């Protein structure tokens, strides 16, 4: 018995939209089995994971605040992945962005008078730091041919250690009773809340705007076309005279900048100070979001929402049902695997053939 | 330094190098067949969790090691099904495997956090092990260390001295040509992926059964990724994987000693050493290879679907 993959002559948009949905359904079913193995009713777990986060205003706000950085990072990553460039260090670029922007807030702490420039300066510093940090693997790849996969990942660990050092050392609040955190940012260095006293902050709008911009650039501009062509057919791109070097650097700059911006949005929005750790793994989760959204900004927006719901649900399940947080992580890994598998089925038809494996 | 101290340091370096050797060799075989499996970290951490759990339940280190191998193989089979069977993107599937593995290991190991067991027994041959300096170093290691070194020799022999090894390397360089010769491309790739998973699982089991020896969440701390870098650094040659792993092991031990001695550097800088060393090693390697062209298997990371 042998499994053959027969290329489909036409791509069907319906199948391409259905594939991630089916993968999601399959992952939910497997998750249900896992939950019942852990001794919890799957129905109860389903409500906690997928229904409860959508049923109240405060939890919907939490979902939006979680989905924003995911969508922002994933949109940047889509540029890279479309061009077959593997920046898997968005987590590091996120951390460096948060650190650089946070340092602006700490340096201007307590300043009076005209303070309106502080917040834009923070956002700019975060974005630029993310770009600069992403340039390390990009330049190493372009100039020396070093695999960007490994260098970008190694730099995640370095960035986390750097933030840990800065938050415990030079940037620690001297009046903070030795707690490893910086001063709480001034009002002028915080992204304002959209509703008084609630979690939803202006960073969600920043992220939405950036995703919209990404959608236009990737889908409607010559640059976006070059990016997609390089990934889909490097040979054709070479004949068209597109410079792979330039596209590599730009793709990394976009994804690094988006991750850095997401980092400072998280720090200036939700956290409001620098801590030894500022990310629950957004940079890695965003990779799942990018693929779940089929590397298109609109799809990514939907995927970020879905993943954010399961993350909030996972936190609630940990408290309400004593289900471990690792279950959420395993679920997300499984989901990514199933999405990738389902993706193949949109490109090929499976055929079982008698005979030996080839 | 006295000879005894040197022997002791050498033994710790070897111990730190062993997981990298084992996991690196497994990945080397998979990559020689043309499959890039970025999920080493995930398979390794699952091997550590499942291996430790099985060892605690059964009271046997051997059962633990076998269970670790089994966990690695199971995850690798899922990866192989996706990438070899369904021709899914190898990079993305590998990342999925890492995320899945980290989650599953947390689930499998949850009940075993904080438990301790005796480290895997060390070899003791009366007379030989008691020899000064050389004795403990050569004849006093645990089984994993010997297994790692034997594996290096076995893989080297297999890849360059057997016909099957030749076929495997040919598949990694040109699957279409090998396929047209009637050789089983996808079956060979799948088996190579399984072998990689077995090695990663064993390397993980070594960490939780002999090296630390306890289970802690995410205890692999990036070793799977370093093993991946090591394969590149070794230009896909088993002997150089061992040499590179010893270098990395040395850097790790140096960092621990520097931390213990309280050198005037912050701990975070020292902790970053292995990761920075990995980047540096990759840069140096590519500088040295500027003229020679790439040594990577030509079809590394490319899926293969036979069309007829």
XYZ file of C-alpha atoms in Angstrom:
666
model
C 0.000 0.000 0.000
C 1.371 3.393 -0.909
C 0.156 6.943 -0.383
C 0.449 9.137 -3.452
C 0.023 12.896 -3.602
C -1.510 14.062 -6.824
C -1.259 17.818 -7.471
C -4.617 19.512 -7.872
C -4.949 21.282 -11.218
C -6.879 24.233 -9.740
C -6.748 25.806 -6.320
C -10.165 26.114 -4.784
C -10.692 29.186 -2.563
C -13.421 27.355 -0.671
C -11.113 24.470 0.230
C -8.404 26.912 1.264
C -10.755 28.710 3.611
C -12.218 25.467 4.952
C -8.895 23.737 5.611
C -7.855 25.769 8.688
C -11.401 25.556 10.044
C -11.400 21.772 9.717
C -7.961 21.605 11.321
C -9.277 23.689 14.191
C -12.244 21.357 14.584
C -9.957 18.311 14.628
C -7.696 19.926 17.217
C -10.728 20.702 19.396
C -11.830 17.049 19.177
C -8.362 15.764 20.152
C -8.269 18.361 22.908
C -11.621 17.104 24.168
C -10.260 13.573 24.416
C -7.164 14.847 26.252
C -9.333 16.820 28.673
C -11.505 13.812 29.478
C -8.336 11.752 30.038
C -7.367 14.358 32.627
C -10.692 13.698 34.336
C -12.606 16.806 33.309
C -15.859 16.890 31.353
C -15.088 17.986 27.783
C -18.322 19.963 27.625
C -17.408 21.976 30.710
C -13.912 22.538 29.340
C -15.303 23.659 25.991
C -17.415 26.288 27.695
C -14.467 27.568 29.746
C -12.070 27.616 26.789
C -14.182 28.906 23.946
C -17.484 30.306 25.228
C -16.784 32.053 28.534
C -14.083 34.386 27.124
C -16.635 35.696 24.617
C -19.504 36.167 27.011
C -18.471 39.165 29.082
C -17.217 42.633 28.297
C -14.113 42.436 30.472
C -13.005 39.102 29.036
C -13.644 40.322 25.492
C -11.345 43.230 26.291
C -8.725 40.809 27.566
C -9.052 38.854 24.320
C -8.536 42.014 22.264
C -5.515 43.040 24.347
C -3.974 39.587 23.843
C -4.894 39.340 20.171
C -3.375 42.725 19.287
C 0.326 41.853 19.764
C -0.239 38.419 18.199
C -1.823 39.903 15.068
C 0.832 42.601 14.840
C 3.779 40.192 15.120
C 2.183 37.597 12.856
C 1.507 40.150 10.106
C 5.191 41.067 10.134
C 6.164 37.398 10.091
C 3.853 36.787 7.117
C 6.157 38.973 5.007
C 9.120 36.798 5.972
C 7.394 33.462 5.598
C 5.822 34.428 2.265
C 9.355 35.090 1.009
C 10.582 31.775 2.449
C 12.650 33.519 5.106
C 12.490 32.000 8.541
C 12.602 34.622 11.234
C 11.684 32.606 14.313
C 13.180 35.149 16.719
C 10.198 37.500 16.907
C 10.099 36.842 20.651
C 13.554 38.413 20.970
C 12.640 41.364 18.771
C 9.500 41.851 20.885
C 11.553 41.887 24.102
C 14.175 44.274 22.727
C 11.436 46.605 21.461
C 9.776 46.671 24.857
C 13.123 47.259 26.550
C 14.201 50.144 24.268
C 10.826 51.874 24.426
C 10.665 51.339 28.160
C 14.070 52.952 28.578
C 12.714 56.123 26.947
C 9.886 56.143 29.483
C 12.291 55.629 32.385
C 14.709 58.303 31.143
C 11.905 60.868 30.908
C 10.280 59.782 34.160
C 9.018 62.734 36.189
C 9.574 65.292 33.451
C 7.049 68.115 33.411
C 5.875 70.570 30.802
C 5.443 69.366 27.253
C 5.264 65.559 27.458
C 3.182 64.710 24.399
C 6.267 63.611 22.467
C 7.208 60.869 24.955
C 4.729 58.211 23.840
C 5.474 58.537 20.094
C 9.191 58.488 20.921
C 8.698 55.271 22.898
C 6.819 53.614 20.043
C 9.489 54.731 17.575
C 12.318 53.511 19.822
C 10.646 50.124 20.251
C 10.085 49.711 16.530
C 13.626 50.774 15.650
C 15.125 48.460 18.275
C 13.099 45.568 16.865
C 14.323 46.377 13.353
C 17.927 46.672 14.503
C 17.758 43.368 16.358
C 16.248 41.617 13.349
C 19.019 43.007 11.176
C 21.558 40.783 12.947
C 20.264 37.471 11.512
C 19.291 39.184 8.236
C 22.752 40.637 7.624
C 24.441 37.402 8.691
C 22.336 35.562 6.147
C 22.799 38.041 3.322
C 26.508 38.662 3.830
C 27.760 35.329 5.172
C 25.082 32.804 4.312
C 24.502 31.893 7.966
C 21.132 30.172 8.550
C 18.723 32.813 9.825
C 16.681 30.145 11.598
C 19.326 29.340 14.178
C 20.725 32.844 14.707
C 17.314 34.474 15.114
C 16.332 31.832 17.674
C 19.602 32.061 19.640
C 19.088 35.837 19.861
C 15.770 35.226 21.666
C 17.631 33.759 24.632
C 20.134 36.623 24.534
C 17.362 39.261 24.471
C 15.545 37.620 27.397
C 18.740 37.573 29.441
C 19.455 41.200 28.529
C 16.016 42.320 29.721
C 16.402 40.228 32.870
C 19.724 41.925 33.605
C 18.449 45.431 32.885
C 15.273 45.042 34.956
C 17.166 43.642 37.945
C 20.169 45.910 37.552
C 20.517 49.338 35.934
C 16.811 50.013 35.396
C 15.529 48.878 38.778
C 13.452 51.403 40.688
C 15.779 52.608 43.491
C 12.751 53.251 45.709
C 11.188 49.892 44.841
C 12.129 47.897 47.937
C 14.491 45.780 45.828
C 11.692 44.394 43.690
C 13.142 43.529 40.257
C 11.130 46.096 38.300
C 11.494 49.640 37.031
C 9.547 52.677 38.149
C 5.899 52.720 37.101
C 5.670 54.807 33.937
C 4.167 58.308 34.032
C 0.715 58.861 32.620
C 2.334 60.504 29.573
C 4.279 57.303 28.864
C 1.235 55.029 28.917
C -1.072 54.133 26.065
C -4.435 55.532 27.225
C -7.288 53.200 28.073
C -10.121 53.243 25.576
C -12.743 52.819 28.267
C -12.189 54.367 31.660
C -10.725 51.876 34.114
C -10.781 48.910 31.739
C -8.106 46.733 30.151
C -8.694 47.827 26.558
C -6.000 50.348 25.599
C -5.095 52.356 22.518
C -2.446 49.816 21.559
C -5.194 47.641 20.103
C -5.917 50.427 17.609
C -2.206 50.781 16.819
C -2.066 47.057 16.093
C -5.221 47.148 13.956
C -3.827 50.041 11.910
C -0.533 48.232 11.396
C -2.294 45.025 10.302
C -4.395 47.045 7.850
C -1.274 48.651 6.444
C 0.347 45.235 6.179
C -2.650 43.887 4.265
C -2.455 46.701 1.727
C 1.310 46.456 1.260
C 1.399 42.666 0.996
C -1.656 42.329 -1.223
C -1.745 45.500 -3.311
C 1.800 46.839 -3.781
C 4.608 45.899 -6.140
C 6.799 45.315 -3.103
C 4.275 42.843 -1.694
C 4.170 41.096 -5.044
C 7.978 40.806 -5.147
C 7.873 39.331 -1.653
C 5.293 36.718 -2.603
C 7.001 35.886 -5.870
C 10.401 35.329 -4.263
C 8.809 32.761 -1.989
C 6.633 31.071 -4.587
C 9.188 30.953 -7.380
C 12.721 32.177 -6.649
C 13.764 31.485 -10.238
C 11.035 33.656 -11.716
C 11.904 36.385 -9.226
C 15.545 36.280 -10.327
C 14.579 36.586 -13.977
C 12.356 39.529 -13.085
C 15.418 41.195 -11.603
C 14.218 41.347 -7.996
C 17.104 41.548 -5.548
C 16.862 38.726 -3.050
C 19.263 40.537 -0.705
C 17.157 43.669 -0.569
C 13.973 41.653 -0.023
C 15.599 39.625 2.752
C 16.665 42.740 4.619
C 13.264 44.385 4.118
C 11.313 41.311 5.203
C 13.355 41.077 8.386
C 13.031 44.827 8.976
C 9.240 44.607 8.659
C 8.880 41.590 10.921
C 11.409 42.926 13.441
C 9.769 46.339 13.458
C 6.314 44.844 13.933
C 7.547 42.661 16.803
C 9.383 45.587 18.408
C 6.282 47.768 18.126
C 4.200 44.985 19.668
C 6.734 44.815 22.493
C 6.553 48.484 23.393
C 2.761 48.490 22.960
C 2.586 45.680 25.517
C 4.910 47.526 27.925
C 3.293 50.950 27.516
C -0.212 49.502 27.411
C -0.792 46.548 29.676
C 2.281 46.386 31.922
C 3.253 50.017 32.503
C 6.792 49.300 33.721
C 9.754 47.072 32.845
C 9.970 43.640 34.457
C 12.459 40.773 34.069
C 9.956 39.132 31.723
C 7.418 40.976 29.586
C 6.126 38.295 27.239
C 4.264 35.027 27.782
C 5.745 33.808 24.506
C 3.874 36.112 22.112
C 6.682 35.849 19.550
C 6.345 32.079 19.332
C 2.560 31.979 19.505
C 2.521 34.495 16.653
C 4.178 31.874 14.430
C 1.121 29.663 14.966
C -1.141 32.640 14.311
C 0.683 33.450 11.071
C 0.196 29.949 9.663
C -3.305 29.523 11.068
C -4.169 32.725 9.186
C -2.648 31.282 6.007
C -0.056 34.099 5.963
C -2.650 36.677 4.942
C -3.299 39.692 7.208
C -7.078 39.229 7.267
C -6.732 35.547 8.107
C -4.156 36.465 10.737
C -6.623 38.817 12.397
C -9.141 35.985 12.717
C -6.457 33.542 13.857
C -5.116 35.966 16.484
C -8.622 36.305 17.851
C -9.094 32.517 18.024
C -5.720 31.917 19.679
C -6.307 34.764 22.133
C -9.655 33.228 23.098
C -8.026 29.862 23.803
C -5.248 31.546 25.785
C -7.693 33.455 27.985
C -9.769 30.285 28.222
C -6.642 28.338 29.172
C -5.935 30.735 32.015
C -9.496 30.395 33.258
C -9.357 26.600 32.913
C -6.242 26.544 35.063
C -8.129 28.258 37.875
C -11.629 26.831 37.425
C -10.937 23.265 36.269
C -7.339 22.804 37.460
C -6.287 22.035 33.887
C -2.567 22.735 33.395
C -1.453 25.628 31.182
C 0.721 23.175 29.244
C -2.495 21.751 27.831
C -3.100 25.039 26.030
C 0.443 24.984 24.654
C 0.139 21.385 23.466
C -3.205 22.283 21.903
C -1.642 25.187 20.015
C 1.236 23.029 18.764
C -1.208 20.349 17.656
C -3.327 22.989 15.944
C -0.344 24.292 13.970
C 0.574 20.764 12.889
C -2.984 20.033 11.761
C -3.231 23.339 9.909
C -0.034 22.523 8.018
C -1.324 19.056 7.216
C -4.690 20.394 6.051
C -2.860 22.922 3.908
C -1.290 20.074 1.976
C -4.712 18.661 1.205
C -5.625 21.879 -0.567
C -2.609 21.482 -2.863
C -2.764 17.735 -3.421
C -5.271 14.942 -3.663
C -4.412 11.853 -1.662
C -4.543 8.540 -3.474
C -3.916 5.127 -2.012
C -2.138 2.917 -4.516
C -1.344 -0.751 -4.254
C 2.362 -1.482 -4.295
C 5.404 -0.853 -2.132
C 6.364 2.447 -0.597
C 8.479 4.629 -2.778
C 46.230 22.180 38.099
C 46.735 18.674 39.307
C 46.020 15.783 36.948
C 43.030 14.777 39.064
C 41.396 18.173 38.635
C 41.996 18.023 34.882
C 40.399 14.569 34.744
C 37.433 15.844 36.717
C 36.949 18.849 34.429
C 37.298 16.605 31.371
C 34.606 14.309 32.766
C 32.188 17.210 33.329
C 32.867 18.515 29.824
C 32.118 15.062 28.419
C 28.916 14.890 30.450
C 27.781 18.286 29.156
C 28.665 17.267 25.599
C 26.838 13.924 25.634
C 23.250 15.168 25.063
C 24.492 17.359 22.223
C 26.376 14.434 20.672
C 23.385 12.090 20.800
C 20.772 14.585 19.607
C 23.138 16.052 17.019
C 23.899 12.651 15.482
C 20.206 11.850 15.163
C 19.513 15.144 13.446
C 22.554 14.617 11.224
C 21.110 11.387 9.854
C 17.718 13.023 9.220
C 19.348 15.978 7.478
C 21.586 13.701 5.415
C 18.339 12.235 4.094
C 17.218 15.772 3.253
C 14.763 16.346 6.110
C 15.306 19.370 8.325
C 13.596 18.647 11.640
C 13.539 21.787 13.759
C 11.611 19.908 16.451
C 14.685 18.495 18.209
C 14.026 20.653 21.268
C 10.456 19.357 21.524
C 11.400 15.693 21.093
C 14.250 16.099 23.558
C 12.165 17.692 26.284
C 9.503 14.991 25.851
C 12.196 12.334 26.108
C 13.333 13.938 29.346
C 9.827 14.046 30.854
C 8.621 10.623 29.737
C 12.006 9.036 30.475
C 12.034 10.379 34.010
C 8.411 9.407 34.640
C 9.002 5.857 33.389
C 12.185 5.523 35.422
C 10.421 6.635 38.596
C 7.485 4.296 38.007
C 9.608 1.280 37.090
C 12.637 2.016 39.212
C 14.882 1.250 36.271
C 17.097 3.697 34.406
C 17.108 1.440 31.356
C 13.303 1.444 31.144
C 13.440 5.217 31.503
C 15.913 5.562 28.655
C 13.814 3.285 26.439
C 10.668 5.259 27.276
C 12.510 8.463 26.393
C 13.468 6.971 23.047
C 9.856 5.902 22.515
C 8.582 9.431 23.209
C 11.053 10.871 20.703
C 10.098 8.294 18.071
C 6.382 8.944 18.552
C 6.771 12.678 18.015
C 9.123 12.113 15.087
C 6.542 9.808 13.507
C 3.970 12.611 13.611
C 6.515 14.951 12.061
C 7.455 12.389 9.413
C 3.818 11.832 8.539
C 3.384 15.557 7.970
C 6.592 16.368 6.131
C 7.452 13.122 4.343
C 3.972 11.692 3.901
C 2.061 14.905 3.219
C 4.967 17.068 1.985
C 4.147 19.806 4.512
C 6.596 22.636 5.084
C 9.474 21.249 7.152
C 10.414 24.446 8.962
C 6.881 25.218 10.118
C 6.177 21.581 11.042
C 9.355 21.477 13.097
C 8.279 24.557 15.002
C 4.880 22.971 15.615
C 6.656 19.888 16.939
C 8.711 21.986 19.361
C 5.647 23.795 20.698
C 3.689 20.548 20.946
C 6.608 18.767 22.624
C 7.069 21.492 25.220
C 3.367 21.322 26.060
C 3.177 17.528 26.173
C 6.310 17.282 28.309
C 4.738 19.626 30.825
C 1.656 17.396 30.954
C 3.647 14.166 31.208
C 6.044 15.474 33.825
C 3.588 17.451 35.955
C 3.353 14.806 38.682
C 7.127 14.311 38.831
C 8.330 17.861 39.444
C 10.539 17.963 42.533
C 11.113 14.198 42.682
C 14.688 12.975 42.746
C 16.274 9.695 41.891
C 19.828 8.442 41.876
C 21.735 9.323 38.723
C 22.359 6.569 36.202
C 25.065 4.232 37.509
C 28.621 4.789 36.356
C 30.785 2.038 34.970
C 33.076 0.457 37.538
C 35.632 -2.129 36.400
C 37.815 -3.186 39.302
C 41.401 -2.305 38.538
C 40.751 -0.226 35.439
C 38.431 2.389 36.922
C 40.812 2.818 39.862
C 43.666 3.844 37.567
C 44.833 7.377 38.329
C 43.437 10.158 36.076
C 42.628 7.966 33.056
C 40.619 5.415 35.040
C 37.540 7.438 35.998
C 37.603 9.356 32.725
C 37.767 6.377 30.365
C 36.272 3.575 32.447
C 34.042 5.451 34.902
C 31.321 7.134 32.809
C 27.634 6.282 32.705
C 26.069 4.260 29.919
C 24.753 7.277 28.011
C 28.266 8.633 27.429
C 29.451 5.349 25.950
C 26.245 5.057 23.959
C 26.848 8.512 22.494
C 30.392 7.709 21.420
C 29.378 4.309 20.028
C 26.582 6.042 18.160
C 29.063 8.446 16.566
C 31.159 5.555 15.285
C 28.083 3.624 14.187
C 26.584 6.547 12.281
C 29.911 7.309 10.630
C 30.319 3.681 9.575
C 26.735 3.461 8.368
C 26.817 6.621 6.264
C 30.181 6.037 4.568
C 30.760 2.297 4.682
C 27.407 0.754 3.829
C 25.312 0.756 0.688
C 22.214 1.824 2.619
C 24.157 4.789 3.969
C 25.146 5.750 0.447
C 21.520 5.593 -0.656
C 20.528 7.749 2.301
C 23.064 10.420 1.393
C 22.014 10.267 -2.254
C 18.387 10.865 -1.222
C 19.481 13.936 0.706
C 21.301 15.292 -2.322
C 18.913 14.419 -5.135
C 15.692 12.636 -4.220
C 14.328 12.772 -7.769
C 17.338 10.978 -9.234
C 17.322 8.390 -6.452
C 13.626 7.841 -6.966
C 14.097 7.258 -10.682
C 16.615 4.541 -9.791
C 13.759 2.794 -8.029
C 15.003 3.468 -4.521
C 12.495 4.102 -1.712
C 12.922 7.835 -1.095
C 10.040 8.497 1.234
C 10.444 5.306 3.269
C 14.126 6.074 3.818
C 13.375 9.658 4.776
C 10.701 8.531 7.212
C 13.079 6.057 8.888
C 15.808 8.699 9.090
C 13.336 11.027 10.824
C 12.414 8.256 13.281
C 16.101 7.675 14.020
C 16.496 11.386 14.687
C 13.558 11.232 17.080
C 14.982 8.230 18.910
C 18.285 10.031 19.408
C 16.623 13.257 20.559
C 14.499 11.279 23.020
C 17.558 9.466 24.352
C 19.426 12.753 24.715
C 16.511 14.137 26.690
C 16.367 11.047 28.895
C 20.085 11.491 29.589
C 19.391 14.990 30.929
C 16.696 13.897 33.375
C 18.186 10.505 34.305
C 21.923 11.133 34.480
C 22.890 14.764 34.029
C 20.724 16.663 36.523
C 19.065 14.038 37.546
C 15.500 15.269 38.031
C 12.684 16.611 35.873
C 11.982 20.314 35.578
C 9.725 21.934 32.952
C 11.588 23.078 29.815
C 14.798 21.705 31.326
C 16.438 21.276 27.912
C 16.954 25.073 27.866
C 17.678 25.334 24.169
C 20.009 22.313 23.932
C 17.923 20.928 21.085
C 18.528 24.102 19.118
C 22.226 24.026 19.923
C 22.306 20.430 18.636
C 20.759 21.684 15.396
C 23.413 24.374 15.089
C 26.042 21.777 15.855
C 25.071 19.759 12.780
C 25.648 22.805 10.579
C 28.857 23.600 12.430
C 30.033 20.012 11.886
C 29.324 20.301 8.141
C 27.169 17.161 8.426
C 30.028 14.901 9.576
C 29.615 12.687 12.687
C 33.197 13.050 13.918
C 32.939 16.803 13.867
C 29.632 16.620 15.762
C 31.533 14.988 18.619
C 34.351 17.537 18.441
C 31.893 20.435 18.280
C 29.826 19.048 21.148
C 32.947 18.818 23.314
C 33.717 22.460 22.477
C 30.186 23.482 23.462
C 30.330 21.292 26.547
C 33.546 23.063 27.454
C 31.900 26.465 27.046
C 29.020 25.366 29.304
C 31.348 24.062 32.005
C 33.507 27.185 31.781
C 30.398 29.288 32.249
C 29.333 27.284 35.329
C 32.798 27.565 36.858
C 32.971 31.293 36.133
C 29.591 31.688 37.812
C 30.768 29.712 40.841
C 33.959 31.741 41.111
C 31.923 34.940 41.042
C 33.812 36.603 38.206
C 32.810 40.259 38.013
C 30.346 39.658 35.193
C 26.592 39.496 35.726
C 25.176 35.989 35.692
C 23.009 36.818 32.682
C 26.098 37.512 30.560
C 27.536 34.123 31.428
C 24.211 32.413 30.789
C 24.168 33.965 27.323
C 27.569 32.435 26.488
C 26.325 29.170 24.915
C 23.902 31.027 22.634
C 26.430 33.664 21.601
C 29.031 30.939 21.094
C 26.621 29.156 18.761
C 26.161 32.272 16.635
C 29.901 32.914 16.644
C 30.642 29.328 15.615
C 28.209 29.590 12.694
C 29.826 32.872 11.591
C 33.355 31.475 11.802
C 32.316 28.372 9.907
C 30.799 30.384 7.080
C 33.866 32.641 6.933
C 36.054 29.583 6.582
C 33.761 28.216 3.872
C 33.509 31.379 1.769
C 35.150 29.788 -1.249
C 34.259 26.152 -0.811
C 30.512 26.423 -1.346
C 27.886 24.835 0.862
C 28.417 21.399 2.332
C 24.783 20.954 3.225
C 22.863 18.083 1.611
C 21.653 19.639 -1.620
C 17.968 18.849 -1.079
C 17.905 19.732 2.636
C 14.510 21.074 3.660
C 12.855 20.363 0.302
C 9.861 18.091 0.191
C 9.634 15.315 -2.353
C 6.505 14.065 -4.084
C 7.001 11.434 -6.759
C 5.153 12.371 -9.918
C 4.605 9.937 -12.671
